[in-house]
Amino acid sequence: MGAQLRVYKRRIRSVTATKKITKAMEMIAASRIVKAQRKVAASTPYATELTRAVTAVATGSNTKHPLTTEADNPARAAVLLITSDRGLAGGYSSNAIKAADRLVERLRGEGKEVDTYIVGRKGVAYYGFRERKVTDSWTGFTDSPSYADAKKVAAPLIEAVQLDTAEGGVDELHIVFTEFVSMLTQTPVDRRMLPLSLDEAAEETTGKGEILPLFDFEPSAEDVLDALLPRYVESRIYNALLQAAASEHAARRRAMKSATDNAGELINSLSRLANAARQAEITQEISEIVGGASALADATAGSDK
């Protein structure tokens, strides 16, 4: 019985150490969520105003540009998937990967070839294990992305959009990331960045019923769109990276809180078992002492006769 008690105590020490780790990770994730939310709030107005400018140029001119013009027969699309570099975040990365799989299946059902770009080690590992082709990938910055990281990710995508499909270019650019709704809700979404849907963009930036102002463009609307294209893609990717980072921290906090609570319940259960084992050991020792005393008394009584 003593051996069983030692096993319970060893397991309690092990689970207690794990609980301390998960509690610390929960607190770290909670502190990082606030910073990530501030970055999202700071980047959103810039992305919105840039979209408003692109919409104004597109609606105020008849210029055909890859930023705003649908291809007659789109044959190729690029999908950017944003996952995490680290685990212990529940189903955060797997949910984003599932959303990307659904998008890719839909695009292929429309007869389009798909080039996949991935941010985050989890997505890279998933595709690598299944031997799926990845056009390009980036890792090491998902929990705290900077605008420089967004530019690095956007560069090959912008180049692909500007090339003809015969030369390896794409007609459409999609992004899959986890949108931060609240501390309790993070939703995987897929958005088409290019070509820009003018109706949706106008509704997003101005609201229903509001009319965009008229502009004159110098030197030309096409040159303005050429200048806005990289900045638009970079800002959208940066905002998506920040949303994904905030979602990752929120998911990790929730997962670590659940792990901490489960560890506490397991410790309580093991403590009850340890107490029962200790009581059984004490009872057995008392029984042995009483039995020994009784035997000794019987022996002494026999010798007196």
mmCIF file of C-alpha atoms in Angstrom:
data_model
loop_
_atom_site.group_PDB
_atom_site.id
_atom_site.type_symbol
_atom_site.label_atom_id
_atom_site.label_comp_id
_atom_site.label_asym_id
_atom_site.label_seq_id
_atom_site.Cartn_x
_atom_site.Cartn_y
_atom_site.Cartn_z
ATOM 1 C CA MET A 1 0.000 0.000 0.000
ATOM 2 C CA GLY A 2 2.940 2.341 0.688
ATOM 3 C CA ALA A 3 4.090 1.912 -2.898
ATOM 4 C CA GLN A 4 0.639 2.916 -4.184
ATOM 5 C CA LEU A 5 0.687 6.053 -2.029
ATOM 6 C CA ARG A 6 4.094 7.012 -3.440
ATOM 7 C CA VAL A 7 2.719 6.634 -6.984
ATOM 8 C CA TYR A 8 -0.171 8.989 -6.217
ATOM 9 C CA LYS A 9 2.125 11.578 -4.632
ATOM 10 C CA ARG A 10 4.488 11.431 -7.615
ATOM 11 C CA ARG A 11 1.607 11.969 -10.026
ATOM 12 C CA ILE A 12 0.282 14.870 -7.941
ATOM 13 C CA ARG A 13 3.700 16.558 -8.061
ATOM 14 C CA SER A 14 3.879 16.041 -11.820
ATOM 15 C CA VAL A 15 0.390 17.420 -12.483
ATOM 16 C CA THR A 16 1.020 20.355 -10.134
ATOM 17 C CA ALA A 17 4.145 21.288 -12.106
ATOM 18 C CA THR A 18 2.165 21.075 -15.353
ATOM 19 C CA LYS A 19 -0.573 23.236 -13.862
ATOM 20 C CA LYS A 20 1.948 25.943 -12.993
ATOM 21 C CA ILE A 21 3.213 25.940 -16.592
ATOM 22 C CA THR A 22 -0.252 26.113 -18.162
ATOM 23 C CA LYS A 23 -1.276 28.869 -15.730
ATOM 24 C CA ALA A 24 1.802 30.899 -16.663
ATOM 25 C CA MET A 25 1.096 30.403 -20.388
ATOM 26 C CA GLU A 26 -2.518 31.483 -19.838
ATOM 27 C CA MET A 27 -1.396 34.703 -18.163
ATOM 28 C CA ILE A 28 1.193 35.420 -20.881
ATOM 29 C CA ALA A 29 -1.387 34.894 -23.636
ATOM 30 C CA ALA A 30 -3.874 37.139 -21.815
ATOM 31 C CA SER A 31 -1.320 39.954 -21.619
ATOM 32 C CA ARG A 32 -0.453 39.628 -25.304
ATOM 33 C CA ILE A 33 -4.082 39.756 -26.425
ATOM 34 C CA VAL A 34 -4.365 43.363 -25.273
ATOM 35 C CA LYS A 35 -1.315 44.415 -27.309
ATOM 36 C CA ALA A 36 -2.569 42.516 -30.350
ATOM 37 C CA GLN A 37 -6.000 44.147 -30.091
ATOM 38 C CA ARG A 38 -4.412 47.591 -30.007
ATOM 39 C CA LYS A 39 -2.426 46.811 -33.147
ATOM 40 C CA VAL A 40 -5.566 45.589 -34.933
ATOM 41 C CA ALA A 41 -7.431 48.744 -33.946
ATOM 42 C CA ALA A 42 -4.533 50.906 -35.156
ATOM 43 C CA SER A 43 -4.169 49.167 -38.538
ATOM 44 C CA THR A 44 -7.843 48.876 -39.470
ATOM 45 C CA PRO A 45 -8.464 52.592 -40.264
ATOM 46 C CA TYR A 46 -5.453 52.669 -42.607
ATOM 47 C CA ALA A 47 -6.613 49.568 -44.468
ATOM 48 C CA THR A 48 -10.143 50.976 -44.684
ATOM 49 C CA GLU A 49 -9.023 54.344 -46.060
ATOM 50 C CA LEU A 50 -6.709 52.659 -48.560
ATOM 51 C CA THR A 51 -9.589 50.512 -49.773
ATOM 52 C CA ARG A 52 -11.697 53.670 -50.014
ATOM 53 C CA ALA A 53 -9.028 55.318 -52.182
ATOM 54 C CA VAL A 54 -8.801 52.298 -54.480
ATOM 55 C CA THR A 55 -12.595 52.217 -54.766
ATOM 56 C CA ALA A 56 -12.676 55.911 -55.610
ATOM 57 C CA VAL A 57 -10.092 55.479 -58.374
ATOM 58 C CA ALA A 58 -11.827 52.428 -59.813
ATOM 59 C CA THR A 59 -15.312 53.928 -59.814
ATOM 60 C CA GLY A 60 -14.097 57.275 -61.127
ATOM 61 C CA SER A 61 -12.361 55.869 -64.189
ATOM 62 C CA ASN A 62 -12.748 53.228 -66.871
ATOM 63 C CA THR A 63 -9.223 51.891 -66.427
ATOM 64 C CA LYS A 64 -8.792 48.124 -66.572
ATOM 65 C CA HIS A 65 -6.390 47.027 -63.868
ATOM 66 C CA PRO A 66 -5.694 43.693 -62.090
ATOM 67 C CA LEU A 67 -6.647 45.372 -58.823
ATOM 68 C CA THR A 68 -10.250 45.951 -59.871
ATOM 69 C CA THR A 69 -10.949 44.098 -63.142
ATOM 70 C CA GLU A 70 -12.290 40.553 -63.289
ATOM 71 C CA ALA A 71 -10.556 38.251 -65.764
ATOM 72 C CA ASP A 72 -12.783 36.965 -68.552
ATOM 73 C CA ASN A 73 -11.876 33.337 -67.871
ATOM 74 C CA PRO A 74 -9.955 33.128 -64.573
ATOM 75 C CA ALA A 75 -7.746 30.063 -64.697
ATOM 76 C CA ARG A 76 -5.445 30.408 -61.706
ATOM 77 C CA ALA A 77 -5.829 31.608 -58.119
ATOM 78 C CA ALA A 78 -3.443 32.140 -55.223
ATOM 79 C CA VAL A 79 -4.488 31.289 -51.662
ATOM 80 C CA LEU A 80 -2.615 32.694 -48.673
ATOM 81 C CA LEU A 81 -3.193 30.634 -45.511
ATOM 82 C CA ILE A 82 -2.266 32.098 -42.113
ATOM 83 C CA THR A 83 -1.645 29.629 -39.259
ATOM 84 C CA SER A 84 0.503 29.732 -36.112
ATOM 85 C CA ASP A 85 4.152 28.935 -35.443
ATOM 86 C CA ARG A 86 3.414 27.299 -32.093
ATOM 87 C CA GLY A 87 0.858 24.829 -30.807
ATOM 88 C CA LEU A 88 -1.049 24.655 -27.510
ATOM 89 C CA ALA A 89 -3.778 26.863 -28.990
ATOM 90 C CA GLY A 90 -6.615 24.374 -29.280
ATOM 91 C CA GLY A 91 -8.066 24.077 -32.777
ATOM 92 C CA TYR A 92 -6.818 27.468 -33.964
ATOM 93 C CA SER A 93 -4.533 26.293 -36.788
ATOM 94 C CA SER A 94 -6.571 23.219 -37.731
ATOM 95 C CA ASN A 95 -9.728 25.321 -38.164
ATOM 96 C CA ALA A 96 -7.895 27.745 -40.470
ATOM 97 C CA ILE A 97 -6.487 24.825 -42.475
ATOM 98 C CA LYS A 98 -9.971 23.327 -42.855
ATOM 99 C CA ALA A 99 -11.290 26.677 -44.103
ATOM 100 C CA ALA A 100 -8.447 26.817 -46.651
ATOM 101 C CA ASP A 101 -9.193 23.254 -47.790
ATOM 102 C CA ARG A 102 -12.838 24.187 -48.389
ATOM 103 C CA LEU A 103 -11.801 27.266 -50.369
ATOM 104 C CA VAL A 104 -9.313 25.323 -52.489
ATOM 105 C CA GLU A 105 -11.922 22.652 -53.204
ATOM 106 C CA ARG A 106 -14.401 25.315 -54.297
ATOM 107 C CA LEU A 107 -11.859 27.058 -56.552
ATOM 108 C CA ARG A 108 -10.856 23.780 -58.169
ATOM 109 C CA GLY A 109 -14.529 22.988 -58.651
ATOM 110 C CA GLU A 110 -14.708 26.218 -60.676
ATOM 111 C CA GLY A 111 -11.908 24.914 -62.909
ATOM 112 C CA LYS A 112 -9.087 27.016 -61.460
ATOM 113 C CA GLU A 113 -5.578 25.950 -60.592
ATOM 114 C CA VAL A 114 -4.533 26.930 -57.073
ATOM 115 C CA ASP A 115 -1.147 28.119 -55.809
ATOM 116 C CA THR A 116 -0.860 27.878 -52.030
ATOM 117 C CA TYR A 117 1.162 30.270 -49.870
ATOM 118 C CA ILE A 118 1.434 29.586 -46.139
ATOM 119 C CA VAL A 119 2.330 31.621 -43.057
ATOM 120 C CA GLY A 120 3.136 29.650 -39.882
ATOM 121 C CA ARG A 121 4.952 26.413 -39.051
ATOM 122 C CA LYS A 122 1.734 24.520 -38.326
ATOM 123 C CA GLY A 123 0.416 25.029 -41.841
ATOM 124 C CA VAL A 124 3.802 24.250 -43.389
ATOM 125 C CA ALA A 125 4.083 21.041 -41.346
ATOM 126 C CA TYR A 126 0.526 20.003 -42.283
ATOM 127 C CA TYR A 127 1.125 20.425 -46.009
ATOM 128 C CA GLY A 128 4.603 18.916 -45.805
ATOM 129 C CA PHE A 129 3.356 15.788 -44.020
ATOM 130 C CA ARG A 130 0.711 15.279 -46.716
ATOM 131 C CA GLU A 131 3.192 16.071 -49.491
ATOM 132 C CA ARG A 132 1.098 18.919 -50.861
ATOM 133 C CA LYS A 133 2.776 21.526 -53.008
ATOM 134 C CA VAL A 134 3.431 24.901 -51.394
ATOM 135 C CA THR A 135 4.505 27.777 -53.636
ATOM 136 C CA ASP A 136 6.069 29.796 -50.812
ATOM 137 C CA SER A 137 6.000 29.903 -47.012
ATOM 138 C CA TRP A 138 7.059 32.125 -44.099
ATOM 139 C CA THR A 139 7.546 31.326 -40.413
ATOM 140 C CA GLY A 140 8.770 32.876 -37.200
ATOM 141 C CA PHE A 141 6.550 35.929 -36.694
ATOM 142 C CA THR A 142 2.913 34.832 -36.331
ATOM 143 C CA ASP A 143 2.538 35.806 -32.660
ATOM 144 C CA SER A 144 3.814 39.372 -33.211
ATOM 145 C CA PRO A 145 3.864 40.334 -36.911
ATOM 146 C CA SER A 146 5.273 43.629 -38.157
ATOM 147 C CA TYR A 147 4.550 45.607 -41.322
ATOM 148 C CA ALA A 148 7.934 44.456 -42.670
ATOM 149 C CA ASP A 149 6.703 40.854 -42.347
ATOM 150 C CA ALA A 150 3.555 41.763 -44.257
ATOM 151 C CA LYS A 151 5.629 43.325 -47.044
ATOM 152 C CA LYS A 152 7.765 40.194 -47.224
ATOM 153 C CA VAL A 153 4.674 38.019 -47.593
ATOM 154 C CA ALA A 154 2.998 40.372 -50.068
ATOM 155 C CA ALA A 155 5.958 40.695 -52.460
ATOM 156 C CA PRO A 156 5.625 37.339 -54.324
ATOM 157 C CA LEU A 157 1.818 37.626 -54.325
ATOM 158 C CA ILE A 158 1.927 41.060 -55.933
ATOM 159 C CA GLU A 159 4.397 39.769 -58.502
ATOM 160 C CA ALA A 160 2.113 36.815 -59.283
ATOM 161 C CA VAL A 161 -0.878 39.133 -59.776
ATOM 162 C CA GLN A 162 1.049 41.327 -62.204
ATOM 163 C CA LEU A 163 2.196 38.384 -64.370
ATOM 164 C CA ASP A 164 0.183 36.648 -67.054
ATOM 165 C CA THR A 165 -1.128 33.207 -66.156
ATOM 166 C CA ALA A 166 1.007 31.732 -68.948
ATOM 167 C CA GLU A 167 4.070 32.999 -67.092
ATOM 168 C CA GLY A 168 2.948 31.645 -63.716
ATOM 169 C CA GLY A 169 0.730 34.561 -62.721
ATOM 170 C CA VAL A 170 -2.689 34.403 -61.060
ATOM 171 C CA ASP A 171 -6.068 35.954 -61.796
ATOM 172 C CA GLU A 172 -7.320 35.975 -58.211
ATOM 173 C CA LEU A 173 -5.807 36.399 -54.775
ATOM 174 C CA HIS A 174 -7.535 34.936 -51.699
ATOM 175 C CA ILE A 175 -6.552 35.013 -48.042
ATOM 176 C CA VAL A 176 -7.599 32.646 -45.248
ATOM 177 C CA PHE A 177 -7.108 33.781 -41.658
ATOM 178 C CA THR A 178 -8.816 33.724 -38.270
ATOM 179 C CA GLU A 179 -10.824 36.862 -37.619
ATOM 180 C CA PHE A 180 -10.784 38.174 -34.059
ATOM 181 C CA VAL A 181 -14.382 38.843 -33.033
ATOM 182 C CA SER A 182 -14.044 38.807 -29.250
ATOM 183 C CA MET A 183 -12.104 37.124 -26.458
ATOM 184 C CA LEU A 184 -14.444 34.148 -26.735
ATOM 185 C CA THR A 185 -15.044 34.077 -30.505
ATOM 186 C CA GLN A 186 -12.484 33.737 -33.289
ATOM 187 C CA THR A 187 -13.783 32.766 -36.717
ATOM 188 C CA PRO A 188 -11.781 31.334 -39.673
ATOM 189 C CA VAL A 189 -12.708 33.329 -42.788
ATOM 190 C CA ASP A 190 -11.674 33.435 -46.434
ATOM 191 C CA ARG A 191 -11.610 36.747 -48.293
ATOM 192 C CA ARG A 192 -10.861 37.599 -51.886
ATOM 193 C CA MET A 193 -8.364 40.442 -51.980
ATOM 194 C CA LEU A 194 -7.958 40.691 -55.746
ATOM 195 C CA PRO A 195 -9.691 41.620 -57.887
ATOM 196 C CA LEU A 196 -11.413 43.980 -55.492
ATOM 197 C CA SER A 197 -15.204 43.804 -55.434
ATOM 198 C CA LEU A 198 -16.155 47.465 -55.805
ATOM 199 C CA ASP A 199 -19.684 47.077 -54.430
ATOM 200 C CA GLU A 200 -18.488 45.311 -51.282
ATOM 201 C CA ALA A 201 -15.573 47.714 -50.857
ATOM 202 C CA ALA A 202 -17.808 50.763 -51.222
ATOM 203 C CA GLU A 203 -20.275 49.378 -48.678
ATOM 204 C CA GLU A 204 -17.440 48.524 -46.273
ATOM 205 C CA THR A 205 -15.761 51.948 -46.430
ATOM 206 C CA THR A 206 -18.688 54.344 -46.926
ATOM 207 C CA GLY A 207 -21.843 52.543 -45.855
ATOM 208 C CA LYS A 208 -25.026 51.937 -47.791
ATOM 209 C CA GLY A 209 -26.408 54.857 -49.742
ATOM 210 C CA GLU A 210 -23.350 57.064 -49.422
ATOM 211 C CA ILE A 211 -21.826 58.313 -52.670
ATOM 212 C CA LEU A 212 -18.069 58.461 -53.195
ATOM 213 C CA PRO A 213 -16.670 61.900 -54.113
ATOM 214 C CA LEU A 214 -15.288 62.574 -57.583
ATOM 215 C CA PHE A 215 -11.537 62.869 -58.097
ATOM 216 C CA ASP A 216 -9.092 63.918 -60.776
ATOM 217 C CA PHE A 217 -6.101 61.611 -61.151
ATOM 218 C CA GLU A 218 -2.546 62.671 -61.966
ATOM 219 C CA PRO A 219 -0.763 61.523 -64.015
ATOM 220 C CA SER A 220 -3.473 58.913 -64.752
ATOM 221 C CA ALA A 221 -5.851 56.542 -63.001
ATOM 222 C CA GLU A 222 -3.787 53.560 -64.137
ATOM 223 C CA ASP A 223 -0.614 55.010 -62.597
ATOM 224 C CA VAL A 224 -2.479 55.686 -59.361
ATOM 225 C CA LEU A 225 -3.747 52.094 -59.271
ATOM 226 C CA ASP A 226 -0.227 50.807 -59.971
ATOM 227 C CA ALA A 227 1.000 52.774 -56.960
ATOM 228 C CA LEU A 228 -1.885 51.686 -54.734
ATOM 229 C CA LEU A 229 -1.756 47.970 -55.631
ATOM 230 C CA PRO A 230 1.226 46.968 -53.445
ATOM 231 C CA ARG A 231 0.101 49.143 -50.557
ATOM 232 C CA TYR A 232 -3.418 47.754 -50.682
ATOM 233 C CA VAL A 233 -2.211 44.131 -50.633
ATOM 234 C CA GLU A 234 0.350 44.837 -47.904
ATOM 235 C CA SER A 235 -2.171 46.612 -45.679
ATOM 236 C CA ARG A 236 -4.751 43.851 -46.067
ATOM 237 C CA ILE A 237 -2.202 41.130 -45.304
ATOM 238 C CA TYR A 238 -0.874 43.098 -42.333
ATOM 239 C CA ASN A 239 -4.362 43.524 -40.904
ATOM 240 C CA ALA A 240 -5.051 39.799 -41.428
ATOM 241 C CA LEU A 241 -1.772 38.890 -39.686
ATOM 242 C CA LEU A 242 -2.700 41.069 -36.717
ATOM 243 C CA GLN A 243 -6.208 39.608 -36.550
ATOM 244 C CA ALA A 244 -4.716 36.119 -36.684
ATOM 245 C CA ALA A 245 -2.180 36.954 -33.938
ATOM 246 C CA ALA A 246 -4.924 38.247 -31.628
ATOM 247 C CA SER A 247 -7.007 35.145 -32.385
ATOM 248 C CA GLU A 248 -4.031 32.884 -31.695
ATOM 249 C CA HIS A 249 -3.399 34.458 -28.282
ATOM 250 C CA ALA A 250 -7.095 34.263 -27.392
ATOM 251 C CA ALA A 251 -7.272 30.607 -28.475
ATOM 252 C CA ARG A 252 -4.103 29.781 -26.511
ATOM 253 C CA ARG A 253 -5.429 31.539 -23.412
ATOM 254 C CA ARG A 254 -8.669 29.573 -23.623
ATOM 255 C CA ALA A 255 -6.822 26.274 -24.200
ATOM 256 C CA MET A 256 -4.407 26.897 -21.325
ATOM 257 C CA LYS A 257 -7.255 27.866 -18.987
ATOM 258 C CA SER A 258 -9.012 24.635 -19.846
ATOM 259 C CA ALA A 259 -5.770 22.699 -19.250
ATOM 260 C CA THR A 260 -5.246 24.450 -15.896
ATOM 261 C CA ASP A 261 -8.800 23.674 -14.797
ATOM 262 C CA ASN A 262 -8.426 20.033 -15.847
ATOM 263 C CA ALA A 263 -5.127 19.789 -13.968
ATOM 264 C CA GLY A 264 -6.827 21.147 -10.824
ATOM 265 C CA GLU A 265 -9.590 18.564 -11.116
ATOM 266 C CA LEU A 266 -7.037 15.784 -11.635
ATOM 267 C CA ILE A 267 -5.056 16.914 -8.582
ATOM 268 C CA ASN A 268 -8.225 16.834 -6.459
ATOM 269 C CA SER A 269 -9.051 13.344 -7.731
ATOM 270 C CA LEU A 270 -5.520 12.072 -7.072
ATOM 271 C CA SER A 271 -5.534 13.694 -3.625
ATOM 272 C CA ARG A 272 -8.709 11.799 -2.716
ATOM 273 C CA LEU A 273 -7.162 8.551 -3.912
ATOM 274 C CA ALA A 274 -3.962 9.295 -1.974
ATOM 275 C CA ASN A 275 -5.960 10.037 1.182
ATOM 276 C CA ALA A 276 -7.901 6.801 0.774
ATOM 277 C CA ALA A 277 -4.646 4.896 0.277
ATOM 278 C CA ARG A 278 -3.107 6.535 3.356
ATOM 279 C CA GLN A 279 -6.179 5.750 5.467
ATOM 280 C CA ALA A 280 -6.125 2.148 4.280
ATOM 281 C CA GLU A 281 -2.432 1.958 5.166
ATOM 282 C CA ILE A 282 -3.068 3.375 8.647
ATOM 283 C CA THR A 283 -5.983 0.996 9.181
ATOM 284 C CA GLN A 284 -3.827 -1.931 8.147
ATOM 285 C CA GLU A 285 -1.032 -0.870 10.479
ATOM 286 C CA ILE A 286 -3.478 -0.523 13.396
ATOM 287 C CA SER A 287 -4.918 -3.941 12.586
ATOM 288 C CA GLU A 288 -1.417 -5.424 12.553
ATOM 289 C CA ILE A 289 -0.574 -3.764 15.893
ATOM 290 C CA VAL A 290 -3.837 -4.962 17.488
ATOM 291 C CA GLY A 291 -3.347 -8.421 16.092
ATOM 292 C CA GLY A 292 0.220 -8.544 17.356
ATOM 293 C CA ALA A 293 -0.788 -7.304 20.790
ATOM 294 C CA SER A 294 -3.575 -9.894 20.955
ATOM 295 C CA ALA A 295 -1.212 -12.663 19.960
ATOM 296 C CA LEU A 296 1.331 -11.538 22.529
ATOM 297 C CA ALA A 297 -1.358 -11.443 25.226
ATOM 298 C CA ASP A 298 -2.500 -14.959 24.327
ATOM 299 C CA ALA A 299 1.067 -16.182 24.451
ATOM 300 C CA THR A 300 1.656 -14.600 27.850
ATOM 301 C CA ALA A 301 -1.585 -16.057 29.234
ATOM 302 C CA GLY A 302 -0.566 -19.495 28.054
ATOM 303 C CA SER A 303 2.840 -19.305 29.723
ATOM 304 C CA ASP A 304 1.231 -18.301 33.089
ATOM 305 C CA LYS A 305 -0.771 -21.546 33.124
#
